[in-house]
XYZ file of C-alpha atoms in Angstrom:
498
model
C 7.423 -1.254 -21.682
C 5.662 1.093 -24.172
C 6.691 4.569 -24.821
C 3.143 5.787 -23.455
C 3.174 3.377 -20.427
C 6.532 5.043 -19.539
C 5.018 8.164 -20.340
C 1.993 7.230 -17.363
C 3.777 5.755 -14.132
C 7.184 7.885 -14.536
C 7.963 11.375 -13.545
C 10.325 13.025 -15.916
C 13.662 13.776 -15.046
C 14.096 16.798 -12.955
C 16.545 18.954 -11.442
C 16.117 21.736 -9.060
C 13.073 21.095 -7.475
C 12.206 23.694 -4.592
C 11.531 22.145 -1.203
C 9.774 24.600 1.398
C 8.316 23.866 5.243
C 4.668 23.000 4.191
C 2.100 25.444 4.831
C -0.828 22.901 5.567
C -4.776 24.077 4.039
C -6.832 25.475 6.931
C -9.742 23.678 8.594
C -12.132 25.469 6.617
C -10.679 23.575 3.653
C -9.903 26.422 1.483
C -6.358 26.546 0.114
C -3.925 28.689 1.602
C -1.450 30.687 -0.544
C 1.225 32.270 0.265
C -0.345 36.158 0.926
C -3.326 33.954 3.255
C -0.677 32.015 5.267
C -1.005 33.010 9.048
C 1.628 31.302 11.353
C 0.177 32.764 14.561
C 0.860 30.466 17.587
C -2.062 27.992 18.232
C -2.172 26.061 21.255
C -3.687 22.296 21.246
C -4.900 20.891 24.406
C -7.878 18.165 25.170
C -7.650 14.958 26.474
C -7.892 11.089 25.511
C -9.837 9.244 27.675
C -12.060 5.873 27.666
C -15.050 5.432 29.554
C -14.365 8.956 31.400
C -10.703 7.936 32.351
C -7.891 9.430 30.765
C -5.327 7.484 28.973
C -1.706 8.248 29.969
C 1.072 8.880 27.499
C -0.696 8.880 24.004
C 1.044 10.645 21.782
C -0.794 13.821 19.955
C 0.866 15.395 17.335
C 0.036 18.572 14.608
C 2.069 16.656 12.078
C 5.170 18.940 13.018
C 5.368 18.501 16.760
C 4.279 15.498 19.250
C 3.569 15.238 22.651
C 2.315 12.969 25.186
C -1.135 13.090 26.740
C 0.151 13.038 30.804
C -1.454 10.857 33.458
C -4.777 12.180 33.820
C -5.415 11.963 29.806
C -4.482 15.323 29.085
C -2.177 17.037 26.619
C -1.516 20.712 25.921
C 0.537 21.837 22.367
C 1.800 24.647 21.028
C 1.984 24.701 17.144
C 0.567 27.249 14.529
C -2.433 28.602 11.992
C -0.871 26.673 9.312
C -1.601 23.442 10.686
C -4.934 21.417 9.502
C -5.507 18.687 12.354
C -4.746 17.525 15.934
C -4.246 13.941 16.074
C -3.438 10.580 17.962
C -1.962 7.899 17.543
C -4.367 4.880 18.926
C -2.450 3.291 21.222
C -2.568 -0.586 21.745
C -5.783 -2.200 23.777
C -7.978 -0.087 22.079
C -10.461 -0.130 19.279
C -10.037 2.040 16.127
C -12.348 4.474 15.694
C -14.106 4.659 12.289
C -17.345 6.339 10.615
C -18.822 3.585 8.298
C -15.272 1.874 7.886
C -13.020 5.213 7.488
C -10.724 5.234 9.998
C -11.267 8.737 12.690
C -8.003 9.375 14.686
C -7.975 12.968 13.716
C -9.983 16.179 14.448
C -9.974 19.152 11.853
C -8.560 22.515 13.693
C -10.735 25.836 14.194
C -8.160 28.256 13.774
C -10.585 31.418 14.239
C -9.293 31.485 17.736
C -5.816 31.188 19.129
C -7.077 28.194 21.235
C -8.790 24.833 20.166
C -9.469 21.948 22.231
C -10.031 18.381 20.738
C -10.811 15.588 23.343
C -10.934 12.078 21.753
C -12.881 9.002 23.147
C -11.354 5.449 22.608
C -13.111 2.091 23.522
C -10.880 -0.300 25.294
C -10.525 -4.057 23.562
C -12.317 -6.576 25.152
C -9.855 -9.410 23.990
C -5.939 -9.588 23.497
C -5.118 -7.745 20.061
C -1.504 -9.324 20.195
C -2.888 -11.629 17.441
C -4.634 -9.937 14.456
C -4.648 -9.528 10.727
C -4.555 -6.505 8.189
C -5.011 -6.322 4.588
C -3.722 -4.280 2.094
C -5.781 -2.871 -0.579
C -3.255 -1.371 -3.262
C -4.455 0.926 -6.263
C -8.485 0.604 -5.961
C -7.908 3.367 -9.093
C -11.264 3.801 -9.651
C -12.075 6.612 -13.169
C -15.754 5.700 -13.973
C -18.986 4.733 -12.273
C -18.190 1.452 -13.965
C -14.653 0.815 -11.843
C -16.097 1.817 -9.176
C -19.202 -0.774 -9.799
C -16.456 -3.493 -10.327
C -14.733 -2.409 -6.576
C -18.201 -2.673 -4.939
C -19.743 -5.673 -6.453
C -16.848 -7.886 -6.647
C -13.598 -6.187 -4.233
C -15.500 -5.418 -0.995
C -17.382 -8.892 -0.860
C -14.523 -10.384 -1.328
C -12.796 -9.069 1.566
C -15.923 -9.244 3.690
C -16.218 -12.820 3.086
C -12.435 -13.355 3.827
C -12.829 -11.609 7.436
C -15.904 -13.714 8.095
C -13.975 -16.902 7.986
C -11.288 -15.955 10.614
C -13.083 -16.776 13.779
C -15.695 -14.419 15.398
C -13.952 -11.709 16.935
C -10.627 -11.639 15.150
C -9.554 -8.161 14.595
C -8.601 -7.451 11.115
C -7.667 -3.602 9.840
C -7.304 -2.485 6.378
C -4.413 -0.355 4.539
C -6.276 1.498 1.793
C -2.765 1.901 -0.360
C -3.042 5.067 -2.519
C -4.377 5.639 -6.027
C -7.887 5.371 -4.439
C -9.578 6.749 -7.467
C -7.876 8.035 -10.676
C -7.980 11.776 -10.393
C -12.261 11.669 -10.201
C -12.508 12.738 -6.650
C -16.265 12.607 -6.846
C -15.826 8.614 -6.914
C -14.345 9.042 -3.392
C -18.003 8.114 -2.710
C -17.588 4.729 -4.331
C -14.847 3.763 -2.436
C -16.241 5.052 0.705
C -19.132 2.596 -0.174
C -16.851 0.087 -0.899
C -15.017 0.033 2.443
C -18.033 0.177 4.313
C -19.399 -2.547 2.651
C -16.511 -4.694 3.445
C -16.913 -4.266 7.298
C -13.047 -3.578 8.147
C -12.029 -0.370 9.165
C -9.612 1.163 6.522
C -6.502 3.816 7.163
C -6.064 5.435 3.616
C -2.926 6.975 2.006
C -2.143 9.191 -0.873
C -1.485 7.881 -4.192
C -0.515 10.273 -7.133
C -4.300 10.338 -8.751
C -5.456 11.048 -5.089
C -3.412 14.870 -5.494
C -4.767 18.001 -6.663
C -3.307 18.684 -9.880
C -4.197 21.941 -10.416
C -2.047 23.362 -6.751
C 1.083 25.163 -7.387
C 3.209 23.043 -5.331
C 3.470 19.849 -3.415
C 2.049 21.957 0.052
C -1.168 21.857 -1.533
C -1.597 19.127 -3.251
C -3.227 16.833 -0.953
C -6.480 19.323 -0.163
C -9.182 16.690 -1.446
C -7.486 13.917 0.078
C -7.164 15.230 3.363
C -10.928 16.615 3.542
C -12.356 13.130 2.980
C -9.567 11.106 5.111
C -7.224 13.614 7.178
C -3.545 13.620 7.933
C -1.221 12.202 4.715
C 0.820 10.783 7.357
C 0.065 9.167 10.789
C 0.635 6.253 13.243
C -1.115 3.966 15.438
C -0.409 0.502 17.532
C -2.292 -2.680 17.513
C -0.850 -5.453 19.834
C 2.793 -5.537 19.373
C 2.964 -3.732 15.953
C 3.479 -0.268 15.642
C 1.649 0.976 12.153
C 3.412 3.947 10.075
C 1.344 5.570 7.210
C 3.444 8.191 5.288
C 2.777 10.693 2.143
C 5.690 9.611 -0.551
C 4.585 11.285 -3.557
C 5.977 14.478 -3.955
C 4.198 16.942 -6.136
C 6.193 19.124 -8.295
C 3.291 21.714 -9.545
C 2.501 20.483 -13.521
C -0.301 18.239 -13.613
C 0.301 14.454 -12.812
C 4.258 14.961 -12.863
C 5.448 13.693 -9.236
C 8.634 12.368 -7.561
C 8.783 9.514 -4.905
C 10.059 11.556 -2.326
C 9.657 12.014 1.644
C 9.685 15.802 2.997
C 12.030 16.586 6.036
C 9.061 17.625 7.780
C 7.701 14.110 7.252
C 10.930 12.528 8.307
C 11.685 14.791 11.425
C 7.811 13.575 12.746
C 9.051 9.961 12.275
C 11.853 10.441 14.271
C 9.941 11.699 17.202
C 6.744 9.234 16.635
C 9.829 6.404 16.665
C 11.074 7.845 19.565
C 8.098 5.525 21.715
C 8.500 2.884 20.334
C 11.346 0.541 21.479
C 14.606 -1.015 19.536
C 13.497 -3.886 17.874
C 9.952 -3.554 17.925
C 7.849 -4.879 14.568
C 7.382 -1.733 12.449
C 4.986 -1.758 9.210
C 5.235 0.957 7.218
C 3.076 2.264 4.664
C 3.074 4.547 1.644
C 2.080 4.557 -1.743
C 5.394 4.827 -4.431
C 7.751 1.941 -3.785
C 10.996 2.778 -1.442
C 12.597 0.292 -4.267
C 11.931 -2.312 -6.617
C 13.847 -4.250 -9.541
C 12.400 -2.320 -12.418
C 15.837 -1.011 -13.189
C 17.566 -4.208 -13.369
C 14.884 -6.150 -15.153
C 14.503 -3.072 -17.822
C 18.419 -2.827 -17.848
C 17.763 1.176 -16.856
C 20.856 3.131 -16.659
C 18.688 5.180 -13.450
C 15.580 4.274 -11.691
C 12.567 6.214 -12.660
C 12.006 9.332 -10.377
C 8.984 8.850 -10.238
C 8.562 4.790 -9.680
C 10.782 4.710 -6.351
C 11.816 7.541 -3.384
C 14.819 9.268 -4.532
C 15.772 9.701 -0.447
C 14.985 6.193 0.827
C 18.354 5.387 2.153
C 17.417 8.501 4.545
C 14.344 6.281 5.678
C 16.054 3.620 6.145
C 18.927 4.876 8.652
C 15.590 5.983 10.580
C 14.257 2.560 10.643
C 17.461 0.839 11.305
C 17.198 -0.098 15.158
C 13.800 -2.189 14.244
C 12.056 -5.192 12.375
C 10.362 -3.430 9.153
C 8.000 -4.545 7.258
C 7.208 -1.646 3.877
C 4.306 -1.855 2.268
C 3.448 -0.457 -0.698
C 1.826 -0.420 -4.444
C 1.846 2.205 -7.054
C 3.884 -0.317 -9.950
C 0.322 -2.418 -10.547
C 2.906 -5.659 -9.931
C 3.975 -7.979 -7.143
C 7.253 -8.212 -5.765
C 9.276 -8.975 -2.532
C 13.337 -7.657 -1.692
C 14.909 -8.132 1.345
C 18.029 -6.392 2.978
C 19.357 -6.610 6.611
C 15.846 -5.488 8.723
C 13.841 -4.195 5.671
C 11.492 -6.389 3.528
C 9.153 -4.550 1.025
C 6.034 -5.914 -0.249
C 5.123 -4.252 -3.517
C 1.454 -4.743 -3.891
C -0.460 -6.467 -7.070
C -3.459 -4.220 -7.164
C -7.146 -4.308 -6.260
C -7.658 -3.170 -9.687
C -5.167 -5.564 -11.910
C -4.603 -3.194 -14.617
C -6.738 -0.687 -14.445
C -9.401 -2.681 -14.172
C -8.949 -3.700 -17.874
C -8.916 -7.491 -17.276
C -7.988 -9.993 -14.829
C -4.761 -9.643 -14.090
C -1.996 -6.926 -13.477
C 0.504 -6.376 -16.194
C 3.609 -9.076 -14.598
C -0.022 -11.652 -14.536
C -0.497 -11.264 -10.616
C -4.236 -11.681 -10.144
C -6.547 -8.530 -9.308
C -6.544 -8.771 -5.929
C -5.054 -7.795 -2.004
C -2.304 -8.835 0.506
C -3.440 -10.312 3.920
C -1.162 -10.426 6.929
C -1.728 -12.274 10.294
C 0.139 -10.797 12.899
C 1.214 -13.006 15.826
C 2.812 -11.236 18.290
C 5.596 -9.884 16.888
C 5.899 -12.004 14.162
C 4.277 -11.419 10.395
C 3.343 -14.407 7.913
C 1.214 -13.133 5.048
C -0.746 -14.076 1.622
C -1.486 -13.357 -1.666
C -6.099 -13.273 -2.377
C -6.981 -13.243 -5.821
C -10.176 -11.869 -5.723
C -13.085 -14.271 -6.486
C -10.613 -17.236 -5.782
C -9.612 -19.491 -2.978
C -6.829 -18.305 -0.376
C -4.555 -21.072 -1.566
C -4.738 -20.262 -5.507
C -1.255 -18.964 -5.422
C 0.264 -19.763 -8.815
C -0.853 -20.422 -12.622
C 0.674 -23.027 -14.823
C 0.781 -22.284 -18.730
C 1.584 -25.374 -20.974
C 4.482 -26.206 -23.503
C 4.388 -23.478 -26.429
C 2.210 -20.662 -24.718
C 5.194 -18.240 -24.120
C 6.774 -18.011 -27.629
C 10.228 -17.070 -25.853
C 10.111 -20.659 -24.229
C 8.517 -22.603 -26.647
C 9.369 -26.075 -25.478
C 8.844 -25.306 -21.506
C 6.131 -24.683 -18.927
C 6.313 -21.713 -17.552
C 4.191 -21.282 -14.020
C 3.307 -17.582 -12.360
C 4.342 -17.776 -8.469
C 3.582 -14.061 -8.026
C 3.472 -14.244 -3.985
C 6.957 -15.551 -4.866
C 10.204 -14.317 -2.591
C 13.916 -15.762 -2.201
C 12.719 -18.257 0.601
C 10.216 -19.909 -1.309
C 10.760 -23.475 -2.768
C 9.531 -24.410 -6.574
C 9.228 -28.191 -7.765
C 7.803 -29.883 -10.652
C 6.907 -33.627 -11.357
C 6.253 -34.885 -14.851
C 3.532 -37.567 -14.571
C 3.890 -38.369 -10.875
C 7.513 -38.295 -10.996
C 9.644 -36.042 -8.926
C 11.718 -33.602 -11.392
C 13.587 -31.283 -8.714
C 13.705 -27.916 -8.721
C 12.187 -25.383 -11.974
C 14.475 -22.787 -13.391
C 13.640 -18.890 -12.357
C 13.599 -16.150 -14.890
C 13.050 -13.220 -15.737
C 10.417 -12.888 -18.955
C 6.758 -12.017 -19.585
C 4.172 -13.905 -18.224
C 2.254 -15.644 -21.015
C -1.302 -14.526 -20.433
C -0.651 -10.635 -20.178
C 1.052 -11.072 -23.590
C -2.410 -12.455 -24.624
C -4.179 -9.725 -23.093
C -2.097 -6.493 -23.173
C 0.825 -6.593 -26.055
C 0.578 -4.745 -29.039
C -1.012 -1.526 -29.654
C -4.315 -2.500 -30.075
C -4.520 -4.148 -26.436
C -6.342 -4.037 -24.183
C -9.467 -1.808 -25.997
C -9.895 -0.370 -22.947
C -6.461 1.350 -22.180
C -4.336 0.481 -24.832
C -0.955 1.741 -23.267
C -1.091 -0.982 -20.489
C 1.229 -3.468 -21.569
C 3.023 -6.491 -19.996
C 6.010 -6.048 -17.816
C 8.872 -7.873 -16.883
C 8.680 -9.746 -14.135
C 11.366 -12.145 -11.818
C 7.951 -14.453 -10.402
C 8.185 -17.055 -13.649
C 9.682 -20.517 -12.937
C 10.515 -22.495 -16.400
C 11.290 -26.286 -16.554
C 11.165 -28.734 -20.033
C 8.841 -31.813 -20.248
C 9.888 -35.196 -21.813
C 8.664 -35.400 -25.571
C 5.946 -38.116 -23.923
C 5.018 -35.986 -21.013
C 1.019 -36.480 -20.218
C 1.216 -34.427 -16.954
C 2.650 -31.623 -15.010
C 2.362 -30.801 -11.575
C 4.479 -27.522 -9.734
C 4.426 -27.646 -5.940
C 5.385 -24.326 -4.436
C 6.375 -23.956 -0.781
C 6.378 -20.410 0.899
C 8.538 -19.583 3.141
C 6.363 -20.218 6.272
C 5.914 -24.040 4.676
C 2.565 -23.768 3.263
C 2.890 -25.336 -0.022
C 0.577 -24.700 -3.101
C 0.087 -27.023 -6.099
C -1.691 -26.830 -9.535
C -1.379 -29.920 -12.452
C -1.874 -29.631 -15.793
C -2.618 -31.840 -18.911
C -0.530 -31.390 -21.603
């Protein structure tokens, strides 16, 4: 990794950083400072109803405090003139409410009075939502008219075609996963277009280039964000699976320096929105900085980069404990899978690749998105390339391509995890297992090493990755095939001539 590519996805070192209860930007959408701040008590109250009927313990938060809506629908909360919205979380049987694909669970607070009401009207499923699918969309990261061209032409069709082939009337719901656009919030209209074009509603988090880099601190950071998609952090249900979004990237008030980081206030909410949900349920959580990932051991760090996982996610994780978690996240612009005791993590290849500067991200994961099908209680999930088939799932270079293994192929599994299976066969023949390392893929050494490369941002660079599978053909070899088998038992193939 290049000097300037550390110097563009890290966060220096830091010490000392101040953390103080946020003071959330008013519903008029003006930035509060500290002499505007009014914490007069506010009280919340509406009701959540369907049809005219209300619906019975739905819980309703401020993003401080939650409560439940009781059995006639209604709910009544007492929070302050800091807060920004009232909010739901949708429970299960129910449709999610959107405006042209952007997910509406949230109404912006009037806090001219010492009273607002916000009712909110869900539509009951017709059909059981115990089986569904969702998608993950990491790193869009649009910074031109021209990336944002690229997400709307080629990104959004893709996914639009991908629901269409489930059949009519599967439900399918979309994680948009940070680093929407890259610090151009006026291409927030591109994406918008984007997501409505692709016909799934979306639930959108903060990514680092979604922040406001000229706030003072981390409180006010997330002003544009939340005017064009609401609450940084929120929760809903569909079937079985209870959906957490969370805000991990912690400003620290000098422009695009950032920590991975959860607030307290963030992490007492959790507690309570975890508190209705039972032991052992199927949890996904989202945010946008990994929780983890093996960049320190495959870069032989001495520390991991502040600003490439969350300093405090062993504090997550003793909240999480009691259930069946699924993270997802993106932020790295690579795939990769770890798994310990109830967690697994999926960090996200990217909509984008890198930075939209050619077809692949930097460890040679194809641009592209994650799709998960839910059943019951149970996830199973793949890798789409965009512009490819759901099963191309791996890329074979021959003999000689990767100059560190100049007498092997090397093949790209980058969907790959510990459960999956990798075989080869050398002209029909059976050779057992491939070899994993840890190396470069060959092709984003093509594209990206060297200071000259890529033209278009020439600090992207290849980086390590643990997806590469290595085995050594016969001197006479005409042929060689990988088979890859996930760990649900789908298996994948490719063949090349040599």
């Amino acid at each position: 990794m290049s000097t300037n590519r550390r110097d563009f996805i890290k966060a220096l070192g830091l010490s000392g950083v101040a953390l103080t209860a946020p003071a959330i930007a008013g519903a008029n959408t003006q930035v509060l400072t500290a002499e505007s701040t009014d914490i007069t008590n506010l009280t919340l109250k509406g009701k959540v109803q369907s049809n005219g009927q209300g619906i019975s313990g739905v819980p309703v938060t401020d993003g401080i405090n939650i409560t439940l809506t009781d059995k006639n629908g209604n709910y009544s909360l007492l929070s302050n003139k800091t807060v920004q919205f009232v909010y739901i979380t949708i429970p299960a049987g129910y449709a999610i409410p959107h405006n042209k694909g952007i997910a509406q669970f949230f109404k912006a607070i009037d806090t001219k009075q010492n009273s607002f009401t916000a009712n909110f009207q869900l539509e009951r499923l017709e059909r059981d939502e115990k089986d569904h699918v969702f998608v993950v969309w990491a790193d869009p990261q649009i910074i031109s008219k021209k990336d944002g061209e690229a997400l709307i032409s080629r990104s959004a069709p893709d996914l639009r075609d991908l629901a269409a082939n489930y059949p009519a009337g599967t439900l399918i719901h979309a994680i948009g996963c940070g680093d929407l656009v890259w610090d151009h919030f006026e291409l927030y209209d591109d994406y918008r277009q984007a997501v409505n074009i692709t016909g799934v509603p979306f639930f959108s988090i903060i990514g680092n280039h979604d922040m406001d880099l000229d706030a003072r601190s981390d409180d006010y950071s997330a002003s544009t964000f939340k005017k064009n998609f609401g609450p940084t952090y929120y929760s809903f249900n569909r079937g079985k699976v209870h959906y957490i979004m969370m805000d991990d990237v912690f400003f620290i008030g000098t422009a695009k320096r950032y920590i991975g980081y959860f607030t307290e206030q963030q992490l007492q909410w959790l507690e309570q929105d975890l508190k209705h949900v039972p032991h052992g349920s199927t949890i996904i959580v989202s945010s946008h900085i990994p929780t983890n990932t093996g960049v320190k051991r495959r870069a032989n760090l001495k520390e991991d980069e502040l600003g490439g996982v969350v300093s405090n996610r062993e504090q997550l994780y003793k909240i999480l404990a009691p259930y069946k978690v699924h993270i997802m996240s993106g932020h790295t612009h690579m795939n990769e899978k770890w798994e310990e005791g109830n967690i697994m993590e999926h960090v996200h290849g990217t909509v984008c690749g890198a930075w939209w500067t050619g077809p692949i991200c930097s460890d040679g994961t194809p641009e592209g998105y994650a799709v998960y099908e839910i059943q019951g209680s149970e996830v199973s999930w793949f890798y789409k390339s965009t512009g490819k088939p759901k099963d191309y799932q791996l890329r074979i270079y021959p003999r000689g391509f990767l100059k560190t293994a100049a007498d092997e192929v090397v093949a790209n599994v980058w969907n790959w995890d510990k459960q999956w299976k990798i075989e080869w066969f050398e002209d029909g023949k059976a050779k057992g297992i491939m070899e994993q390392r840890t190396d470069f893929d060959p092709w984003t050494v093509e594209l990206y090493a060297g200071p000259q490369l890529p033209k278009k941002h020439k600090w992207v660079d290849p980086t390590l990755t643990d997806h590469l599978f290595f085995a050594k053909p016969s001197a006479g070899a005409k042929a060689i095939k990988v088979v890859a088998t996930d760990r649900f038992g789908k298996q994948y193939s490719q063949e090349i001539q040599l």
